[in-house]
């Protein structure tokens, strides 16, 4: 409805009522105008009617929704199922063009506008979360691992002689395979044990650069968010080393946007040294379906080069999901989620410490990890060789997801590289342990229910004097080392 249509409506309905309706629509349009002019996440979240109006307005700008459209190409936004069309708000053309995921599509102005606005709003949120000097980012319809691969492939053209990626060890398959998939040889730097924490061996990183020759190193691939007792890498020291040796630095910030500490590390690393790009997951930080990531950095031209490396058009679903979510939350809503996550971390930490005391275990001291916690299972491990993995199975069958039980002595081969002590981020950690994380969206009832079920499982391992059994029957379940496998 435009001004002319409202004017025509006054012949059918009382003019005062029509003007009131026009004012109501005007309130929605003012929100849309502010978004288009500022390109920032609104302070307060929008209601669903405003978001749906906005998406409808975008959709009718795409050629597949033109009333008189005659498409004779192989890709004309044709959709066989009405349900599928509605699921995507009739935004069918995706984002980008064959040569650049950030390029504008001539026949899809609405989808192109969606893409540009999403990238702008996400950039605003990254700044809000703590990386104030970030200059550019884009949403890519791939999860974190493949997004890292895209960054490495972009660097290949800038450093054609390089064949090695220096990687402080973190036992997650996706980030390791991202380097293999890009065709490079990971150089694994073992972590050093400081108290209970596993920290970056900065001296070993620099020594390896000198040994290999800086020109042969594609980049340093560091990590922020991770499972305790590993803690975020020493980004400032690594960034300085990268700057001194003129080596690119790529940061895996998978679920670090929700942590002010992780974001501060990136900000400080970029301030004192070199960080070329940092990559974060959409689902882990913004509570949307799996399938998207954000590639961000401090040099517009390099981020643009990465976007041009993506071959072909791309799905708009991740961009659409995160834009809807951020418009619904607004900056104030997202800040509140970040605040609640910190509160839940403190609550989970205190409650796990109390539970540890009951069973003569302890909460490992990992103050540099702002998201993940680790509960020792040293005494449980003495019951039997299988007790630790059985605890993981018991939690899994009791519908506890996300907890990781890490036994001693396990090993795993990934792409012909064998990791001793796999899942513990080191060859020999002193004790078995259980991981739990306070991630965005967690509620107090989640913590309470987890602790209740964990307590019940731990009780079954206490020696029963009546029958002398140390280890319970496993309810005919299979063994799980984690209550829900964590590979990303």
XYZ file of C-alpha atoms in Angstrom:
488
model
C 0.000 0.000 0.000
C 1.394 3.344 -1.078
C -0.027 6.851 -0.733
C -2.139 6.568 -3.860
C -3.677 3.291 -2.721
C -4.476 4.697 0.709
C -6.093 7.672 -1.008
C -8.204 5.380 -3.146
C -9.192 3.428 -0.046
C -10.845 6.515 1.420
C -13.657 6.128 -1.133
C -14.536 2.808 0.448
C -13.717 3.273 4.154
C -13.955 6.302 6.396
C -10.927 8.531 5.712
C -10.038 8.788 9.408
C -9.836 5.035 9.675
C -7.701 4.769 6.538
C -5.319 7.435 7.837
C -4.987 5.510 11.074
C -4.159 2.360 9.090
C -1.615 4.304 7.056
C 0.027 5.520 10.246
C 0.263 1.926 11.459
C 2.004 0.877 8.277
C 4.226 3.942 8.488
C 5.569 2.693 11.832
C 6.739 -0.526 10.142
C 8.256 1.403 7.245
C 10.236 3.661 9.556
C 11.925 0.574 10.995
C 12.753 -0.684 7.511
C 14.111 2.725 6.528
C 16.371 2.890 9.585
C 17.774 -0.566 8.770
C 18.425 0.362 5.135
C 20.031 3.690 5.989
C 22.150 2.578 8.941
C 22.836 -1.070 8.145
C 22.948 -1.836 11.864
C 21.099 -4.225 14.125
C 18.172 -2.341 15.729
C 18.519 -1.643 19.432
C 15.182 -3.305 20.195
C 13.960 -6.422 18.454
C 11.269 -6.274 15.800
C 7.954 -8.091 16.019
C 7.326 -10.909 13.569
C 4.825 -8.911 11.499
C 7.469 -6.283 10.697
C 10.049 -8.932 9.791
C 7.594 -10.792 7.563
C 6.574 -7.547 5.856
C 10.246 -6.779 5.219
C 10.955 -10.228 3.783
C 7.880 -10.035 1.566
C 9.026 -6.667 0.253
C 12.436 -8.156 -0.542
C 10.936 -11.200 -2.254
C 8.801 -9.225 -4.699
C 11.987 -7.484 -5.876
C 13.282 -10.817 -7.263
C 12.429 -11.670 -10.871
C 10.887 -15.052 -10.040
C 8.129 -13.183 -8.200
C 7.442 -10.588 -10.942
C 3.826 -10.872 -12.092
C 4.798 -10.753 -15.761
C 8.089 -12.615 -15.584
C 9.045 -14.904 -18.475
C 12.095 -16.952 -17.580
C 13.832 -18.982 -20.277
C 17.124 -19.755 -18.513
C 18.268 -22.812 -16.575
C 18.038 -21.010 -13.236
C 14.872 -18.948 -12.945
C 13.861 -19.469 -9.340
C 11.398 -22.228 -10.146
C 10.236 -24.225 -7.117
C 8.025 -27.310 -7.433
C 6.731 -27.302 -3.838
C 4.758 -24.446 -2.361
C 5.902 -25.542 1.087
C 9.528 -25.115 0.047
C 8.768 -21.684 -1.421
C 7.105 -20.573 1.811
C 9.973 -21.978 3.897
C 12.336 -19.623 2.057
C 9.875 -16.677 1.951
C 10.046 -17.049 -1.859
C 13.651 -15.820 -1.856
C 14.800 -18.502 -4.256
C 17.768 -17.098 -6.182
C 20.332 -17.424 -3.394
C 23.205 -14.988 -2.984
C 26.159 -13.933 -5.110
C 27.052 -14.711 -8.697
C 29.254 -17.354 -10.271
C 32.406 -15.324 -9.658
C 31.777 -13.782 -6.238
C 29.546 -14.753 -3.316
C 29.196 -11.066 -2.383
C 28.253 -9.837 -5.865
C 24.817 -8.427 -6.728
C 22.481 -10.484 -8.952
C 20.764 -8.368 -11.636
C 17.599 -10.465 -11.551
C 17.470 -10.804 -7.768
C 17.665 -7.324 -6.254
C 15.778 -8.458 -3.144
C 18.057 -11.419 -2.401
C 21.112 -9.247 -3.083
C 19.825 -6.645 -0.653
C 19.230 -9.394 1.918
C 22.847 -10.496 1.511
C 24.298 -6.995 1.898
C 22.118 -6.169 4.904
C 22.931 -9.446 6.650
C 26.659 -8.875 6.311
C 26.274 -5.317 7.594
C 24.140 -6.324 10.598
C 26.484 -9.189 11.490
C 29.466 -6.816 11.329
C 27.678 -4.548 13.784
C 27.110 -7.466 16.175
C 30.759 -8.560 15.993
C 31.743 -5.044 17.029
C 29.186 -5.128 19.836
C 30.637 -8.457 21.024
C 34.091 -6.956 21.439
C 36.084 -6.758 18.190
C 35.638 -3.020 17.698
C 38.127 -2.541 14.875
C 36.858 -5.284 12.549
C 36.268 -3.719 9.133
C 34.672 -6.392 6.970
C 32.828 -9.707 7.113
C 30.503 -11.904 5.138
C 28.238 -14.855 5.848
C 29.185 -18.002 3.969
C 26.822 -21.016 3.680
C 29.365 -23.488 5.044
C 30.160 -24.518 8.589
C 33.402 -23.494 10.316
C 35.666 -26.233 8.918
C 34.965 -25.588 5.241
C 35.102 -21.828 5.849
C 38.624 -22.272 7.219
C 39.486 -24.258 4.088
C 38.269 -21.365 1.935
C 40.621 -19.010 3.794
C 43.592 -21.345 3.320
C 42.871 -21.700 -0.402
C 42.794 -17.915 -0.726
C 46.197 -17.672 0.954
C 47.599 -20.256 -1.487
C 47.476 -17.649 -4.273
C 49.323 -15.136 -2.112
C 51.999 -17.585 -0.895
C 52.426 -20.149 -3.722
C 55.611 -21.651 -2.254
C 54.112 -22.345 1.163
C 53.132 -25.902 2.086
C 52.897 -25.911 5.899
C 50.304 -24.618 8.355
C 51.457 -24.230 11.951
C 48.700 -25.386 14.261
C 48.732 -25.424 18.068
C 46.990 -28.709 18.794
C 43.270 -28.874 19.490
C 41.542 -32.240 19.279
C 38.683 -31.450 16.933
C 38.612 -33.174 13.579
C 37.025 -30.437 11.494
C 39.725 -27.821 12.002
C 42.465 -30.405 11.343
C 40.738 -31.681 8.211
C 40.214 -28.122 6.960
C 43.984 -27.886 6.416
C 44.232 -31.332 4.805
C 41.329 -30.582 2.472
C 43.035 -27.380 1.331
C 46.095 -29.439 0.410
C 48.485 -28.316 3.131
C 50.564 -30.152 5.691
C 49.604 -29.368 9.283
C 52.536 -28.905 11.626
C 51.159 -29.818 15.031
C 52.525 -27.853 17.992
C 51.901 -29.698 21.243
C 50.467 -27.675 24.118
C 52.255 -27.180 27.429
C 50.701 -28.024 30.791
C 50.549 -25.062 33.178
C 48.742 -26.139 36.340
C 45.620 -27.832 35.021
C 45.545 -25.774 31.821
C 46.902 -26.688 28.399
C 48.389 -23.545 26.856
C 50.122 -22.496 23.661
C 53.818 -23.295 23.388
C 54.769 -19.941 21.855
C 58.504 -20.721 21.798
C 57.857 -23.946 19.894
C 55.776 -22.054 17.316
C 58.560 -19.558 16.652
C 61.207 -22.277 16.597
C 59.210 -24.229 14.005
C 58.854 -21.134 11.804
C 62.626 -20.684 11.899
C 63.168 -24.365 11.173
C 60.794 -24.515 8.195
C 61.541 -21.041 6.853
C 58.888 -18.324 6.977
C 58.376 -18.392 3.201
C 57.326 -22.066 3.428
C 54.648 -21.431 6.068
C 51.199 -20.584 4.721
C 49.904 -19.311 8.051
C 49.531 -19.880 11.752
C 46.131 -21.439 12.489
C 45.159 -20.612 16.075
C 42.071 -21.266 18.201
C 40.009 -19.341 20.746
C 36.944 -21.324 21.872
C 37.801 -24.880 22.917
C 37.127 -27.658 25.423
C 38.776 -27.342 28.827
C 41.387 -28.025 30.105
C 42.729 -26.543 26.875
C 42.325 -22.775 26.881
C 42.320 -20.178 24.080
C 45.651 -19.739 22.357
C 47.959 -16.884 23.315
C 46.703 -14.775 20.429
C 48.676 -11.645 21.256
C 52.016 -13.463 21.286
C 51.129 -15.428 18.138
C 49.986 -12.254 16.382
C 53.297 -10.562 17.178
C 55.240 -13.553 15.836
C 53.165 -13.519 12.629
C 53.802 -9.813 12.214
C 57.533 -10.175 12.801
C 57.912 -13.011 10.288
C 55.304 -11.643 7.816
C 53.176 -14.783 8.081
C 49.351 -14.717 7.822
C 47.335 -15.584 10.905
C 43.919 -17.311 10.713
C 41.886 -17.699 13.914
C 39.312 -20.428 14.492
C 36.784 -18.564 16.659
C 34.084 -21.237 16.259
C 31.889 -20.365 19.250
C 33.867 -17.396 20.525
C 31.486 -14.555 19.604
C 29.464 -15.335 22.736
C 32.560 -14.851 24.914
C 33.843 -11.352 25.626
C 37.199 -12.885 26.587
C 37.637 -14.619 23.226
C 36.620 -11.487 21.349
C 38.998 -9.391 23.455
C 41.857 -11.736 22.544
C 41.133 -11.203 18.851
C 40.895 -7.442 19.291
C 44.182 -7.318 21.184
C 45.920 -9.653 18.741
C 44.973 -7.395 15.847
C 46.115 -4.330 17.800
C 49.607 -5.565 18.699
C 50.322 -7.890 15.793
C 48.697 -9.627 12.845
C 45.363 -11.386 12.442
C 44.204 -11.763 8.849
C 40.826 -13.431 9.391
C 38.764 -14.996 12.146
C 35.969 -17.485 11.516
C 32.922 -18.182 13.668
C 29.939 -20.505 13.444
C 26.409 -19.163 13.035
C 24.601 -21.947 14.891
C 26.893 -21.921 17.934
C 26.775 -18.150 18.413
C 23.337 -17.133 17.167
C 21.127 -20.182 17.753
C 20.212 -20.846 14.123
C 20.332 -24.142 12.160
C 23.743 -25.580 11.284
C 25.175 -24.612 7.918
C 26.683 -21.142 8.054
C 29.714 -19.238 9.276
C 31.051 -15.693 9.375
C 34.449 -14.859 7.904
C 35.660 -11.535 9.302
C 38.853 -9.525 9.313
C 40.641 -6.210 9.503
C 41.600 -5.819 5.853
C 38.746 -5.252 3.418
C 40.683 -6.403 0.364
C 41.671 -9.752 1.903
C 38.114 -10.524 3.029
C 36.934 -9.605 -0.471
C 39.525 -11.988 -1.936
C 38.133 -14.801 0.230
C 34.581 -14.093 -0.949
C 35.742 -14.183 -4.575
C 37.393 -17.563 -3.982
C 33.967 -19.150 -3.321
C 32.919 -20.827 -6.607
C 29.390 -20.200 -7.827
C 26.266 -18.871 -6.200
C 25.337 -19.870 -2.683
C 22.357 -20.675 -0.526
C 20.734 -17.687 1.157
C 19.314 -19.800 3.996
C 22.075 -19.110 6.566
C 21.937 -15.369 5.803
C 18.172 -15.367 6.062
C 18.193 -17.290 9.338
C 20.707 -15.070 11.095
C 19.106 -11.840 9.836
C 15.670 -12.907 11.084
C 17.208 -13.908 14.421
C 19.114 -10.663 14.952
C 16.145 -8.507 13.905
C 14.007 -10.465 16.374
C 16.500 -10.053 19.220
C 17.844 -6.590 18.544
C 21.110 -5.490 20.111
C 19.520 -5.399 23.553
C 18.241 -8.949 23.214
C 21.613 -10.285 22.100
C 23.406 -8.428 24.891
C 20.995 -10.016 27.356
C 21.804 -13.482 25.999
C 25.517 -12.790 26.418
C 24.929 -11.620 29.979
C 22.859 -14.705 30.823
C 25.534 -16.983 29.377
C 28.160 -15.502 31.697
C 25.825 -15.949 34.649
C 25.182 -19.574 33.700
C 28.928 -20.193 33.425
C 29.409 -18.998 37.000
C 26.447 -21.058 38.193
C 27.568 -24.214 36.355
C 31.084 -23.761 37.730
C 29.933 -23.409 41.334
C 27.541 -26.349 41.146
C 30.077 -28.640 39.484
C 32.601 -27.738 42.194
C 30.097 -28.753 44.877
C 29.357 -32.031 43.099
C 33.080 -32.738 42.729
C 33.589 -32.452 46.472
C 30.874 -35.032 47.123
C 32.681 -37.637 45.006
C 36.239 -36.696 45.985
C 36.896 -35.236 42.560
C 37.698 -31.639 41.652
C 36.768 -28.997 39.135
C 39.943 -28.450 37.138
C 41.353 -24.940 37.483
C 41.061 -23.459 33.981
C 40.490 -19.709 34.505
C 41.523 -18.831 30.941
C 38.667 -20.850 29.415
C 35.489 -18.725 29.524
C 33.037 -21.300 28.142
C 34.064 -24.885 28.927
C 34.660 -26.579 32.280
C 36.282 -29.905 33.176
C 35.464 -32.171 36.134
C 38.178 -34.674 37.065
C 37.256 -38.375 37.020
C 40.442 -39.548 38.681
C 38.802 -41.556 41.454
C 36.115 -42.919 39.166
C 38.850 -44.138 36.832
C 40.245 -46.265 39.676
C 37.026 -48.319 39.831
C 37.647 -50.033 36.518
C 39.237 -49.516 33.121
C 35.780 -48.995 31.640
C 34.174 -46.811 34.307
C 34.895 -43.495 32.586
C 33.506 -44.505 29.202
C 30.544 -46.143 30.935
C 29.736 -42.810 32.567
C 29.581 -41.281 29.099
C 27.185 -44.020 28.001
C 24.982 -43.548 31.032
C 24.694 -39.809 30.441
C 23.940 -40.382 26.767
C 21.136 -42.839 27.461
C 19.710 -40.395 30.016
C 19.414 -37.742 27.308
C 22.317 -35.574 28.429
C 23.807 -34.121 25.246
C 26.984 -32.103 24.814
C 28.911 -33.478 27.798
C 32.224 -35.115 26.844
C 33.841 -37.866 28.864
C 37.572 -38.045 28.121
C 39.363 -41.252 29.222
C 43.109 -41.666 29.492
C 45.181 -43.313 26.807
C 42.873 -43.088 23.813
C 44.307 -42.458 20.367
C 42.837 -41.768 16.955
C 44.174 -41.463 13.441
C 42.878 -38.590 11.326
C 44.085 -38.435 7.719
C 47.123 -40.588 8.518
C 48.103 -38.486 11.546
C 47.823 -40.282 14.890
C 46.816 -38.242 17.921
C 47.781 -39.832 21.218
C 45.477 -38.955 24.096
C 42.856 -37.899 21.552
C 40.170 -35.515 22.851
C 42.452 -34.313 25.657
C 44.545 -31.990 23.396
C 47.788 -33.558 24.605
C 49.545 -36.907 24.512
C 49.354 -37.507 28.263
C 46.953 -35.551 30.431
C 47.255 -36.375 34.173
C 43.646 -37.531 34.662
C 40.420 -38.490 32.949
C 37.709 -35.830 33.033
C 34.242 -34.766 31.968
C 33.517 -31.594 29.970
C 30.460 -29.386 30.208
C 30.024 -25.977 28.610
C 27.951 -22.903 29.307
C 26.927 -21.868 25.802
C 24.565 -19.150 24.661
C 20.923 -20.009 25.299
C 21.587 -22.295 28.276
C 19.075 -21.913 31.114
C 19.298 -22.593 34.834
C 16.969 -25.555 34.484
C 19.380 -27.099 31.956
C 22.205 -26.878 34.492
C 20.056 -28.230 37.327
C 18.786 -31.190 35.296
C 22.292 -32.035 34.046
C 23.693 -32.004 37.581
C 20.823 -34.109 38.863
C 21.402 -36.768 36.198
C 25.179 -36.630 36.591
C 24.823 -37.046 40.356
C 22.557 -40.046 39.851
C 25.069 -41.644 37.468
C 27.997 -41.004 39.807
C 26.126 -42.570 42.721
C 25.818 -45.871 40.899
C 29.607 -46.179 40.870
C 29.897 -46.082 44.636
C 30.811 -49.455 45.984
C 27.770 -51.334 47.219
C 28.770 -53.166 50.350
C 25.852 -55.482 50.005
C 26.955 -57.000 46.701
C 30.539 -55.768 46.291
C 29.965 -54.352 42.807
C 32.076 -51.406 41.704
C 30.663 -50.862 38.234
C 26.965 -50.883 37.304
C 25.326 -52.734 34.474
C 25.131 -50.601 31.357
C 21.406 -50.880 30.581
C 22.340 -52.771 27.393
C 23.633 -49.530 25.854
C 26.678 -49.055 23.664
C 29.756 -47.207 24.889
C 30.005 -43.478 24.295
C 32.926 -41.315 25.251
C 30.687 -38.296 24.950
C 27.055 -37.592 25.608
C 26.518 -36.482 22.016
C 29.628 -36.531 19.822
C 31.370 -33.168 19.346
C 33.378 -33.001 16.135
C 33.085 -29.368 15.022
